[in-house]
Amino acid sequence: MKLLSVITMLVVLSPSVQSQSRAPRRPAPRAQTTANQTQATRAAAQSLPLHRVILYSNGVAYFERRGTVTGHAEVNLPFKESQVNDVLKSLVVLDLGKGRIGAVSYDSSAPPSARLAEIPFSIEAGTENDTAGGLASVLKQLQGAHASVTTAKGSVTGSILTVEEKKSQIDANKPPVTSHSLVISSESGELMSFDLADVRSVRLLDEGARHDVSEFANASASARRRDAKTITVTSDGEGSREMAVSYTVASPIWKTTYRVVLDAAGKPFFQGWAIVDNVSDEDWSAVSLSLVSGTPVSFIQPIQQPMYRYRPVIAIPSDLRLNPQVYEASEGAPGGASIDSVGGMAETVNVTAGSAERKKMKSQIDQLPLQGRRFNQPANLEPSAAPGPAIGVAITGEDSGVEAAATGAEVGDLFEYRIDQPITVRRDSSALIPILQTRMEGERVSIYNESVRRDRPMGGMRLKNTSALTLEGGSLTVIDGDAYAGEALLDRLKPGEERFISFALDLGTLVTARSKADREPAFQVRVINGVFEAHYYQTDKKTYTITNQTDRPRTLYIEHQIRAGWTLASDSPKPVNKTASFYRFRVDLEPQKAVELLVTEHRELMDNYDVSNLTPSQLEVFVSRRYIDEATRAALDKIIGIKSQIAAIDARLAAADRETAEIAADQSRLRENIKVLSEKSEARQLVARYVAKAGEQETRLEQITTERKAAAAERARLQSDLDSAIRALAVDRKL
């Protein structure tokens, strides 16, 4: 309160002060001042009511404001600090009456403490004994400012010199009392002193001083309202005209929830509701509401914060000389070419209740009467004389009192639910809005998936979206007859799309599954490029034994997993459909009966052998499995025979190599002995013996060399015959 009184005292001007003050600048005439005040008041009072709200499923809301403005219009839009970045990058301002839109201004993004630090004075709270409070400290900081001071005795205009502080001891048992006196220099040159306790008002006549006080007040208010930001939109024009403003901000995602009623035959009656949340500080009063299904890209960018780039500081050299610079023109550069900017606005097509699209959609849903009650209005409920129909019957009848309130339309890759009637949602409140009510195609079924549960299937239904709306994903509550049956989650479902939904465990059906793996005989034999291939199938047979333990017929869908590389065998039952991960088999169950479903899958595998490395035992295996015929067997026998001859030659060559190595070692020993014995006359006979033996070994080496050449030539011939036989062998035989 003391801070407010200080600011008020600084800016208030009484009529007597105005009449006696002589400011350096001539004040505006009273008529002009009154007109300006009226125009400012009118501009401040103008506002744009909320007209349209579009909620997106990615957490963004689009707001559109429309209203009538007059003359110079200033529209203040309050936002939270966290919303300003989104508003600044999405704000659209239109004056539809040929007015001129001015700059859009908003509060400084600097912290209040930083703004207060830039103001050349501050206000501190006064002490208990300080009757002048913070006014004395402010006036001390305004030395030299031109001001008009009003007291009980009169008014005077002059410059503030100082504030004198005095202490007086009134009571010896109490601390001294501090008082302040304002010292000014009047326009006539007199020095005058005023007790601040007698001062009624101080009017600052200097524009700079008044600006500082106003900035201090605004910064103090921002410090008090830490999360409040005001964006001001201005427009100048003539007379009354329509003005529109739109922007996007973060918002809770809208949600969907559904109810399904199954009749005795298992046919579904579908009812859809949308849940919207108004977490803003403003009521949505009779706004046009749309709900958009999809995920457009959205992000937050901190564009309200001032940003600065680094600039280097370059010293100016003392001998700097600036000469005119001439630049050559670029080759092929056009001169004086102008670019026309073409802008446009996409049209929004409203599907009204009387349009052909609306009538077409209406033909697909039940024509239920709208009871005429607006949302958020309590109904007058009176107890009925007799109990009404069961809920499962009433909700599907013509007297349910609920009508679908949304019209659907594709918007690019998105889908929009446009609520037909204006909606009112109070601040910090939510609303449940009906968007769909119709009968759909479907049946009561059970769904078995071994990966979910091995013994029993899930009870559910097969649902086909026969409406014209894309159903956004959400929770789903099922009423079977006149009782709660369970709940489920529904993924996004487009018109004409079919989906299975499970909502309870089927305790009346028992399923067991057992698997058996096997290898089938080869179905194809091929010999290509010296490789013998035997193609065969590996099979996996899964038997589902299903028992209906109830007295009613049932329909069961079995989801059998699709595995990479595996395909259904020709003798396996055909699925009614398949997904990216499962085959679906339909099984109709009679009461108290058990049936079996055998699903056979196989995958192709291959055994391969190198023909050049075939052995007689492997050839016998091929014959026993009937992989080959007699002609192929004869060709393979020939190849194996040639391989045997080559193996025998290789053995002879290896033996010759060993003998050559042994002779070489023995001759080395003989040479050492002859060298030693040649120096002794009595060993001549032994030396002659060694020389004779060495001669015989040389003769044998010559024979071995001749034999090796012949064997190598024979081996080369046989290898050529083997290669030719392998190349000539080509088999592609179905078994």
XYZ file of C-alpha atoms in Angstrom:
735
model
C 0.000 0.000 0.000
C 2.859 2.365 0.799
C 4.440 1.671 -2.629
C 1.133 2.446 -4.325
C 0.750 5.684 -2.369
C 4.234 6.785 -3.393
C 3.580 6.205 -7.085
C 0.183 7.878 -6.829
C 1.684 10.929 -5.140
C 4.266 11.212 -7.885
C 1.802 11.196 -10.750
C -1.383 12.797 -9.328
C -2.052 16.383 -10.359
C -4.712 18.409 -8.602
C -6.561 21.180 -10.526
C -4.853 23.869 -8.481
C -1.423 22.555 -9.331
C -2.277 22.419 -13.025
C -3.505 25.986 -13.002
C -0.415 27.348 -11.245
C 2.340 25.258 -12.838
C 4.361 26.605 -15.720
C 5.997 23.648 -17.450
C 8.736 24.194 -20.027
C 6.436 22.705 -22.688
C 3.037 24.224 -23.436
C 0.334 21.803 -22.322
C -2.255 20.582 -24.836
C -5.661 22.308 -24.853
C -8.288 20.800 -22.589
C -10.500 19.775 -25.554
C -7.662 17.974 -27.256
C -6.611 16.299 -24.011
C -10.166 15.122 -23.398
C -10.404 13.732 -26.944
C -7.133 11.892 -26.558
C -8.261 10.432 -23.234
C -11.573 9.339 -24.761
C -9.807 7.719 -27.714
C -7.366 5.927 -25.429
C -10.205 4.725 -23.223
C -12.128 3.482 -26.251
C -9.076 1.698 -27.642
C -8.337 0.064 -24.316
C -11.928 -1.135 -24.016
C -11.997 -2.880 -27.396
C -11.651 -6.647 -27.359
C -11.964 -9.638 -29.679
C -14.170 -12.439 -28.339
C -13.066 -16.028 -28.823
C -14.800 -17.329 -31.956
C -13.272 -20.667 -32.897
C -11.132 -23.362 -31.237
C -9.465 -26.258 -33.050
C -7.836 -28.920 -30.894
C -5.182 -31.184 -32.414
C -4.127 -34.622 -31.242
C -0.464 -33.528 -31.097
C -0.997 -31.183 -28.120
C -1.552 -27.900 -29.991
C -4.689 -25.729 -30.084
C -5.643 -23.163 -32.732
C -7.585 -20.131 -31.459
C -9.421 -17.630 -33.623
C -10.796 -14.348 -32.297
C -13.224 -12.129 -34.179
C -14.948 -8.894 -33.252
C -15.881 -5.370 -34.256
C -13.459 -2.504 -33.615
C -13.774 1.244 -34.172
C -11.242 3.864 -35.199
C -7.831 3.375 -33.675
C -8.081 -0.081 -32.095
C -5.753 -1.500 -29.490
C -6.519 -5.081 -28.474
C -4.691 -6.513 -25.481
C -4.305 -10.297 -25.469
C -3.117 -11.786 -22.163
C -0.956 -14.909 -22.272
C 1.191 -16.967 -19.982
C 4.941 -16.692 -20.272
C 5.143 -20.261 -21.604
C 2.704 -19.439 -24.450
C 4.404 -16.363 -25.877
C 6.887 -18.233 -28.099
C 4.088 -20.213 -29.765
C 1.979 -17.077 -30.244
C 4.821 -15.049 -31.762
C 5.557 -17.677 -34.421
C 1.908 -18.349 -35.333
C 0.073 -15.029 -34.838
C -2.083 -13.897 -37.790
C -3.773 -10.448 -37.639
C -6.365 -9.353 -40.201
C -8.392 -6.148 -40.448
C -11.307 -7.045 -42.715
C -12.469 -3.409 -43.055
C -9.426 -2.076 -44.923
C -7.775 -0.928 -41.726
C -4.014 -0.778 -41.439
C -2.432 -3.212 -38.992
C 0.318 -1.679 -36.927
C 3.209 -3.273 -35.106
C 2.380 -5.982 -32.597
C 4.000 -5.163 -29.276
C 4.496 -7.276 -26.196
C 6.032 -7.003 -22.756
C 9.766 -7.067 -22.486
C 11.167 -10.534 -22.027
C 13.908 -9.258 -19.722
C 13.549 -10.367 -16.088
C 11.834 -7.788 -13.837
C 14.984 -7.539 -11.726
C 17.000 -6.560 -14.810
C 14.411 -3.952 -15.839
C 14.352 -2.479 -12.326
C 18.144 -2.334 -12.331
C 18.098 -0.107 -15.448
C 15.809 2.502 -13.836
C 17.882 5.279 -12.159
C 16.095 5.067 -8.827
C 14.411 2.551 -6.550
C 11.757 2.603 -3.846
C 12.368 0.998 -0.503
C 9.751 0.450 2.163
C 9.868 2.947 5.024
C 10.447 1.973 8.627
C 7.842 2.100 11.350
C 9.038 5.510 12.524
C 9.551 6.850 9.027
C 6.343 8.770 8.285
C 7.458 9.693 4.799
C 8.147 6.090 3.870
C 9.866 5.535 0.515
C 8.956 8.991 -0.843
C 11.946 10.619 0.811
C 14.406 8.179 -0.760
C 12.797 8.631 -4.204
C 12.901 12.422 -4.059
C 16.564 12.272 -3.041
C 17.249 10.414 -6.291
C 15.318 13.015 -8.336
C 17.583 15.958 -7.560
C 17.269 18.633 -10.227
C 13.908 17.396 -11.496
C 11.276 20.064 -12.183
C 8.211 19.439 -9.990
C 5.052 21.011 -8.635
C 4.539 20.526 -4.882
C 1.106 20.923 -3.260
C 0.666 21.321 0.483
C -2.179 22.408 2.742
C -0.949 25.982 2.471
C -0.657 26.130 -1.326
C 1.389 25.050 -4.302
C 4.774 25.953 -5.623
C 6.773 24.994 -8.704
C 10.509 24.557 -8.746
C 13.468 22.199 -8.936
C 14.125 19.545 -6.305
C 17.411 20.229 -4.522
C 17.517 17.671 -1.727
C 15.580 15.995 1.070
C 16.743 17.036 4.510
C 16.612 14.485 7.295
C 16.072 15.542 10.931
C 16.010 13.507 14.130
C 14.182 14.747 17.229
C 13.999 13.248 20.694
C 10.370 13.572 21.808
C 10.403 10.943 24.540
C 13.560 9.953 26.373
C 12.294 6.381 26.707
C 11.801 5.991 22.938
C 14.206 6.156 20.032
C 14.504 9.439 18.130
C 11.865 10.252 15.516
C 13.082 10.882 11.979
C 11.402 13.506 9.807
C 12.104 14.692 6.278
C 11.839 18.056 4.618
C 11.790 18.667 0.878
C 14.030 21.524 -0.242
C 13.249 23.075 -3.651
C 14.399 26.065 -5.604
C 11.356 27.969 -6.847
C 11.146 29.606 -10.246
C 11.667 32.982 -8.590
C 14.948 31.762 -7.076
C 13.710 31.203 -3.517
C 14.892 28.231 -1.492
C 11.902 26.679 0.194
C 11.513 23.784 2.617
C 8.401 21.618 3.086
C 7.787 18.980 5.702
C 6.988 15.807 3.769
C 4.274 15.015 6.270
C 2.403 18.121 5.024
C 2.947 17.418 1.330
C -0.264 16.322 -0.407
C 1.129 15.627 -3.882
C 4.257 15.975 -5.968
C 3.800 16.268 -9.719
C 6.824 15.665 -11.885
C 6.967 18.089 -14.799
C 10.036 16.598 -16.491
C 9.137 14.056 -19.182
C 12.191 11.939 -18.390
C 11.370 11.733 -14.671
C 7.740 10.788 -15.383
C 8.920 8.099 -17.819
C 11.235 6.603 -15.191
C 8.418 6.460 -12.642
C 6.069 4.829 -15.167
C 8.699 2.258 -16.159
C 9.313 1.469 -12.503
C 5.581 0.906 -11.957
C 5.349 -1.416 -14.989
C 8.439 -3.369 -13.951
C 7.084 -3.719 -10.415
C 3.782 -5.012 -11.788
C 5.655 -7.542 -13.961
C 7.591 -8.707 -10.937
C 4.288 -9.291 -9.137
C 2.700 -11.094 -12.103
C 5.623 -13.298 -13.002
C 3.753 -15.503 -15.521
C 1.662 -12.789 -17.233
C 2.461 -11.388 -20.677
C 0.364 -9.009 -22.739
C 0.520 -8.851 -26.526
C -1.025 -5.685 -27.964
C -2.427 -5.628 -31.507
C -3.187 -2.237 -33.086
C -5.108 -1.210 -36.176
C -5.944 2.192 -37.636
C -9.061 2.617 -39.733
C -12.317 4.441 -40.224
C -15.572 3.532 -38.488
C -16.635 0.077 -37.335
C -15.060 -2.946 -39.013
C -14.344 -6.592 -38.346
C -10.971 -7.691 -37.038
C -9.652 -11.264 -36.753
C -6.680 -12.652 -34.820
C -5.538 -16.292 -34.781
C -2.675 -18.142 -33.091
C -1.651 -21.543 -31.769
C -0.579 -22.477 -28.253
C 0.114 -25.681 -26.377
C -3.004 -27.438 -25.149
C -3.986 -30.794 -23.677
C -4.707 -33.336 -26.383
C -8.356 -34.142 -26.975
C -9.374 -37.703 -26.268
C -11.997 -40.101 -27.541
C -13.999 -42.724 -25.735
C -16.557 -45.111 -27.190
C -19.474 -47.257 -26.092
C -20.630 -50.377 -27.929
C -23.918 -52.147 -27.230
C -24.248 -55.717 -28.542
C -27.751 -56.969 -29.179
C -28.855 -60.582 -28.896
C -27.470 -61.357 -32.352
C -24.125 -59.747 -31.532
C -24.647 -56.728 -33.809
C -22.919 -53.589 -32.448
C -24.517 -50.217 -31.844
C -21.705 -47.658 -31.695
C -21.529 -44.382 -29.774
C -18.482 -42.097 -29.740
C -17.622 -39.190 -27.423
C -14.839 -36.626 -27.431
C -13.281 -35.241 -24.234
C -11.929 -31.686 -24.396
C -10.173 -29.745 -21.630
C -10.169 -25.966 -21.209
C -7.152 -25.205 -18.998
C -6.942 -21.547 -20.036
C -7.917 -18.527 -17.927
C -10.827 -17.725 -20.246
C -14.262 -19.286 -20.761
C -15.033 -20.775 -24.156
C -18.479 -19.225 -24.586
C -20.461 -20.461 -27.597
C -17.333 -21.092 -29.661
C -17.100 -23.094 -32.870
C -15.162 -26.211 -31.887
C -13.303 -28.615 -34.176
C -11.266 -31.676 -33.290
C -8.488 -32.726 -35.677
C -7.073 -36.238 -35.791
C -3.467 -36.418 -36.937
C 0.039 -35.463 -35.930
C 1.249 -32.294 -37.685
C 4.796 -31.228 -36.887
C 4.967 -28.704 -34.057
C 7.869 -27.366 -32.020
C 8.827 -24.610 -29.576
C 11.353 -21.946 -30.560
C 12.486 -19.298 -28.019
C 11.997 -16.308 -30.312
C 10.786 -13.844 -27.653
C 14.230 -13.664 -26.046
C 16.513 -10.996 -27.560
C 19.514 -12.596 -29.224
C 22.863 -11.033 -30.034
C 25.647 -12.203 -32.297
C 29.289 -11.854 -31.452
C 30.992 -8.995 -33.280
C 34.752 -8.564 -33.077
C 36.184 -5.220 -32.050
C 38.698 -4.005 -34.644
C 41.038 -1.145 -33.810
C 41.222 1.661 -36.399
C 44.782 2.024 -37.711
C 46.264 5.492 -37.424
C 47.117 5.666 -41.154
C 43.708 4.502 -42.368
C 42.899 5.801 -45.841
C 39.485 5.172 -47.350
C 39.500 5.175 -51.150
C 36.416 4.651 -53.348
C 36.014 1.032 -54.433
C 34.706 -0.037 -57.844
C 33.336 -3.571 -58.320
C 32.842 -5.416 -61.571
C 29.391 -6.758 -62.474
C 28.815 -10.488 -62.335
C 28.438 -12.260 -65.663
C 24.818 -13.046 -66.547
C 23.421 -11.048 -63.628
C 20.019 -9.504 -64.468
C 19.659 -5.809 -63.911
C 16.538 -4.157 -62.601
C 14.494 -7.330 -62.562
C 11.468 -7.240 -60.276
C 9.901 -10.150 -58.466
C 6.141 -10.289 -57.977
C 4.995 -11.731 -54.683
C 1.808 -13.756 -54.966
C 0.001 -14.582 -51.730
C -3.146 -16.490 -51.050
C -5.267 -17.915 -48.306
C -6.621 -21.465 -48.337
C -10.354 -21.722 -48.145
C -12.032 -23.636 -45.360
C -15.077 -25.555 -46.554
C -17.843 -25.732 -43.980
C -20.060 -28.789 -44.265
C -23.424 -27.476 -43.094
C -26.399 -29.480 -41.954
C -28.240 -28.840 -45.207
C -25.441 -29.792 -47.618
C -25.373 -32.929 -49.761
C -22.411 -34.265 -47.784
C -24.280 -33.829 -44.550
C -27.380 -35.541 -45.937
C -25.290 -38.420 -47.205
C -23.711 -38.885 -43.794
C -27.091 -38.582 -42.085
C -28.392 -41.470 -44.147
C -25.773 -43.701 -42.539
C -26.715 -42.983 -38.938
C -29.917 -43.172 -36.922
C -32.052 -40.046 -36.998
C -32.315 -39.423 -33.272
C -33.971 -36.170 -32.017
C -31.854 -33.562 -30.293
C -33.480 -32.711 -26.988
C -32.621 -29.019 -27.188
C -30.541 -28.843 -23.991
C -27.186 -27.123 -24.283
C -24.099 -28.574 -22.743
C -23.311 -27.675 -19.144
C -27.028 -26.969 -18.445
C -28.665 -29.204 -15.810
C -31.721 -31.133 -16.907
C -34.881 -31.280 -14.819
C -34.966 -34.913 -13.772
C -38.171 -36.360 -12.354
C -38.732 -39.944 -11.218
C -40.835 -41.909 -13.701
C -43.967 -43.707 -12.669
C -42.785 -47.033 -14.152
C -39.304 -48.389 -14.855
C -38.156 -47.614 -18.389
C -36.502 -49.930 -20.876
C -33.124 -51.503 -20.167
C -30.090 -49.362 -20.971
C -29.054 -51.706 -23.763
C -32.445 -51.184 -25.436
C -32.824 -47.481 -24.657
C -29.471 -46.445 -26.074
C -30.292 -47.996 -29.438
C -33.845 -46.638 -29.578
C -35.189 -43.424 -30.989
C -35.809 -41.868 -27.562
C -32.227 -41.903 -26.310
C -31.933 -38.120 -26.566
C -28.378 -38.336 -27.895
C -27.462 -37.238 -31.408
C -24.105 -37.183 -33.086
C -22.912 -33.572 -32.900
C -19.938 -33.724 -35.272
C -19.437 -33.575 -39.028
C -16.333 -35.287 -40.365
C -14.155 -34.207 -43.280
C -10.685 -34.936 -44.614
C -8.268 -31.994 -44.223
C -5.214 -32.966 -46.241
C -3.694 -35.934 -44.422
C -5.663 -35.066 -41.291
C -9.265 -35.706 -40.301
C -11.468 -33.064 -38.721
C -14.498 -33.479 -36.471
C -16.413 -30.214 -36.725
C -18.917 -29.801 -33.891
C -22.210 -28.637 -35.418
C -23.459 -26.554 -32.475
C -21.555 -23.832 -30.550
C -19.926 -25.217 -27.423
C -19.457 -23.578 -24.029
C -16.690 -24.874 -21.771
C -15.864 -22.884 -18.635
C -12.298 -22.159 -17.629
C -10.544 -25.030 -15.853
C -13.367 -27.341 -16.950
C -13.803 -30.227 -19.385
C -16.616 -31.379 -21.631
C -17.814 -34.714 -23.018
C -19.230 -34.173 -26.519
C -21.034 -36.818 -28.639
C -19.438 -37.119 -32.077
C -20.908 -40.343 -33.439
C -23.956 -42.558 -32.968
C -24.756 -45.278 -35.486
C -25.169 -48.987 -36.074
C -22.142 -50.772 -37.500
C -21.386 -54.109 -39.035
C -19.888 -56.761 -36.825
C -20.393 -59.903 -34.798
C -19.563 -61.384 -31.425
C -16.394 -63.532 -31.757
C -13.520 -64.994 -29.755
C -9.878 -64.406 -30.684
C -7.108 -66.873 -29.820
C -3.453 -65.903 -29.898
C -1.006 -68.336 -28.347
C 1.443 -65.572 -27.457
C -1.256 -63.810 -25.377
C -2.713 -66.808 -23.552
C -2.156 -70.516 -24.212
C -5.353 -72.071 -22.852
C -8.278 -69.739 -23.543
C -9.138 -67.136 -26.157
C -10.256 -63.573 -25.538
C -13.896 -62.682 -25.959
C -14.522 -59.798 -28.308
C -16.105 -58.703 -31.542
C -15.328 -58.059 -35.172
C -16.135 -54.415 -35.946
C -16.334 -52.709 -39.331
C -16.477 -48.925 -39.483
C -19.458 -48.265 -41.747
C -19.645 -44.578 -40.797
C -18.173 -41.682 -42.754
C -15.886 -40.690 -39.858
C -12.345 -41.706 -39.055
C -12.438 -42.988 -35.495
C -9.516 -41.692 -33.438
C -7.950 -44.194 -31.063
C -9.373 -44.324 -27.567
C -10.960 -46.434 -24.868
C -14.052 -48.495 -25.578
C -16.654 -49.796 -23.120
C -18.827 -52.730 -24.179
C -22.382 -53.382 -22.962
C -23.566 -56.867 -23.890
C -27.340 -56.906 -23.774
C -28.031 -55.074 -20.522
C -24.777 -55.697 -18.645
C -21.242 -54.393 -18.588
C -19.072 -56.790 -20.619
C -15.611 -55.259 -20.501
C -13.330 -52.598 -21.922
C -10.837 -52.343 -24.762
C -8.590 -49.935 -26.604
C -9.445 -48.991 -30.175
C -6.740 -47.958 -32.636
C -7.474 -45.386 -35.322
C -10.147 -46.839 -37.608
C -10.864 -45.333 -41.024
C -14.157 -45.665 -42.912
C -14.607 -49.162 -44.342
C -11.782 -50.586 -42.216
C -12.340 -53.710 -40.109
C -10.837 -54.438 -36.701
C -10.985 -57.118 -34.018
C -11.588 -55.910 -30.476
C -11.282 -58.069 -27.356
C -12.716 -56.992 -24.032
C -12.969 -60.108 -21.796
C -11.580 -63.612 -21.284
C -13.676 -66.319 -22.956
C -14.181 -68.861 -20.191
C -16.421 -71.057 -22.355
C -13.798 -72.058 -24.923
C -10.690 -74.190 -24.356
C -7.786 -74.321 -26.807
C -4.679 -76.498 -26.797
C -1.866 -76.241 -29.346
C 0.884 -78.750 -30.106
C 3.633 -78.640 -32.743
C 5.571 -81.301 -34.657
C 8.614 -80.678 -36.856
C 9.648 -83.043 -39.689
C 11.741 -83.291 -42.834
C 10.115 -84.204 -46.124
C 11.890 -86.150 -48.903
C 13.745 -84.153 -51.504
C 11.497 -82.775 -54.194
C 14.189 -81.581 -56.593
C 17.786 -82.550 -57.455
C 20.090 -80.302 -59.401
C 23.739 -80.502 -60.475
C 25.123 -77.145 -61.555
C 28.780 -76.124 -61.942
C 30.056 -79.189 -60.118
C 27.704 -78.826 -57.134
C 25.110 -81.486 -56.342
C 21.983 -79.888 -54.758
C 19.198 -81.799 -53.004
C 16.180 -79.525 -52.285
C 13.680 -80.511 -49.607
C 11.072 -79.028 -47.241
C 11.275 -78.743 -43.497
C 7.718 -78.904 -42.174
C 6.125 -77.640 -38.979
C 2.655 -78.895 -38.192
C 0.631 -77.187 -35.471
C -2.601 -78.749 -34.324
C -5.156 -76.568 -32.517
C -7.745 -78.506 -30.531
C -10.734 -76.272 -29.733
C -13.518 -77.256 -27.340
C -16.768 -75.318 -26.984
C -17.801 -75.844 -23.364
C -21.084 -73.901 -23.621
C -24.558 -74.624 -24.976
C -24.337 -71.849 -27.557
C -22.580 -71.867 -30.935
C -19.428 -69.791 -31.071
C -17.162 -68.263 -33.688
C -13.428 -68.393 -33.033
C -10.635 -66.675 -34.915
C -7.169 -68.178 -34.449
C -4.195 -65.889 -35.024
C -1.264 -67.963 -36.267
C 2.071 -66.149 -36.365
C 3.690 -65.468 -39.731
C 7.392 -66.420 -39.707
C 9.978 -65.217 -42.179
C 10.851 -67.921 -44.740
C 7.868 -70.124 -43.851
C 4.791 -70.512 -46.079
C 1.540 -72.393 -45.719
C 1.569 -75.836 -47.295
C -0.866 -76.632 -50.070
C -2.777 -79.067 -47.846
C -3.171 -76.499 -45.028
C -6.518 -74.661 -44.528
C -6.639 -71.204 -46.101
C -6.889 -68.236 -43.727
C -9.806 -65.836 -44.055
C -7.340 -62.936 -43.937
C -3.910 -62.048 -42.676
C -2.133 -59.124 -41.066
C 1.492 -58.097 -41.119
C 2.185 -60.594 -38.305
C -0.589 -63.224 -38.277
C -2.749 -65.522 -40.385
C -6.361 -65.561 -39.238
C -8.355 -68.798 -39.401
C -12.079 -68.851 -38.722
C -13.537 -71.817 -36.837
C -17.286 -72.202 -36.233
C -17.936 -74.188 -33.031
C -21.059 -76.140 -32.285
C -22.282 -76.391 -28.674
C -20.394 -78.905 -26.534
C -18.216 -80.014 -29.472
C -14.475 -80.211 -30.076
C -12.748 -79.658 -33.422
C -9.154 -79.716 -34.640
C -7.416 -77.274 -36.932
C -4.156 -78.477 -38.506
C -1.940 -75.691 -39.856
C 1.014 -76.953 -41.888
C 3.932 -74.703 -42.764
C 7.113 -75.510 -44.594
C 10.289 -73.851 -45.674
C 12.684 -74.857 -48.430
C 16.149 -76.053 -47.444
C 19.005 -77.580 -49.454
C 21.865 -80.036 -48.965
C 24.816 -79.516 -51.333
C 27.849 -81.653 -52.188
C 30.964 -80.955 -54.238
C 30.860 -83.442 -57.130
C 34.646 -83.579 -57.279
C 34.677 -84.808 -53.679
C 31.887 -87.409 -53.918
C 32.603 -90.781 -52.349
C 31.138 -94.176 -53.265
C 29.215 -94.233 -49.960
C 27.552 -90.890 -50.752
C 26.686 -92.204 -54.217
C 24.967 -95.161 -52.615
C 22.952 -92.779 -50.423
C 21.808 -90.878 -53.542
C 20.770 -94.154 -55.120
C 18.902 -95.309 -52.013
C 16.985 -92.002 -51.780
C 16.274 -92.098 -55.513
C 17.914 -88.765 -56.081
C 19.484 -89.947 -59.370
C 18.605 -92.133 -62.325
C 20.831 -94.757 -64.039
C 22.337 -92.304 -66.522
C 23.304 -89.925 -63.736
C 24.652 -92.845 -61.714
C 26.837 -93.996 -64.639
C 28.160 -90.451 -65.058
C 28.931 -90.200 -61.360
C 30.559 -93.702 -61.407
C 32.801 -92.538 -64.236
C 33.763 -89.417 -62.270
C 34.482 -91.466 -59.160
C 36.590 -93.943 -61.285
C 38.666 -91.150 -62.769
C 39.114 -89.743 -59.286
C 40.366 -93.152 -58.119
C 42.943 -93.306 -60.957
C 44.126 -89.807 -60.143
C 44.416 -90.806 -56.499
C 46.567 -93.832 -57.457
C 48.898 -91.675 -59.583
C 49.147 -89.177 -56.733
C 50.190 -92.054 -54.470
C 52.932 -93.170 -56.941
C 54.226 -89.651 -57.249
C 54.328 -89.315 -53.482
C 56.284 -92.613 -53.217
C 58.768 -91.437 -55.862
C 59.276 -88.230 -53.955
C 59.995 -90.144 -50.783
C 62.492 -92.433 -52.563
C 64.254 -89.462 -54.151
C 64.595 -87.840 -50.758
C 66.039 -91.030 -49.255
C 68.631 -91.375 -52.061
C 69.654 -87.760 -51.682
C 70.249 -88.283 -47.969
C 72.260 -91.468 -48.559
C 74.452 -89.826 -51.208
C 75.249 -87.031 -48.829
C 76.464 -89.619 -46.323
C 78.570 -91.406 -48.980
C 80.242 -88.185 -50.033
C 81.303 -87.453 -46.469
C 82.732 -90.969 -46.048
C 84.623 -90.873 -49.354
C 86.176 -87.559 -48.406
C 87.458 -88.947 -45.122
C 88.665 -92.364 -46.459
C 90.432 -90.939 -49.528
C 93.262 -89.722 -47.270
C 94.065 -93.289 -46.105
C 95.763 -95.754 -48.527
C 94.416 -98.849 -46.779
C 90.731 -97.671 -47.361
C 90.862 -97.602 -51.136
C 88.773 -100.749 -51.478
C 85.987 -99.244 -49.294
C 86.063 -95.993 -51.220
C 85.638 -97.903 -54.497
C 82.616 -99.664 -53.010
C 81.031 -96.321 -52.016
C 81.646 -94.922 -55.477
C 79.966 -97.936 -57.091
C 76.914 -97.597 -54.848
C 76.634 -93.915 -55.654
C 76.649 -94.791 -59.323
C 73.788 -97.237 -58.874
C 71.785 -94.521 -57.027
C 72.315 -92.066 -59.854
C 70.929 -94.619 -62.268
C 67.846 -95.048 -60.036
C 67.315 -91.287 -59.845
C 67.270 -91.127 -63.620
C 64.635 -93.869 -63.684
C 62.522 -92.084 -61.062
C 62.638 -88.875 -63.089
C 61.447 -90.718 -66.190
C 58.635 -92.399 -64.249
C 57.532 -89.075 -62.685
C 57.261 -87.412 -66.059
C 55.094 -90.241 -67.351
C 52.893 -90.219 -64.210
C 52.483 -86.451 -64.324
C 51.417 -86.602 -67.944
C 48.943 -89.359 -67.153
C 47.548 -87.379 -64.213
C 47.112 -84.266 -66.331
C 45.191 -86.330 -68.899
C 42.965 -87.853 -66.214
C 42.357 -84.433 -64.586
C 41.296 -83.069 -67.960
C 38.919 -86.001 -68.388
C 37.553 -85.387 -64.856
C 36.951 -81.691 -65.492
C 35.223 -82.466 -68.764
C 33.000 -85.057 -67.110
C 32.031 -82.647 -64.311
C 31.243 -79.856 -66.765
C 29.195 -82.209 -68.873
C 27.119 -83.322 -65.905
C 23.943 -81.211 -65.606
C 20.886 -82.470 -63.753
C 17.569 -80.763 -62.945
C 15.172 -83.429 -61.816
C 11.836 -83.155 -60.049
C 11.192 -85.995 -57.637
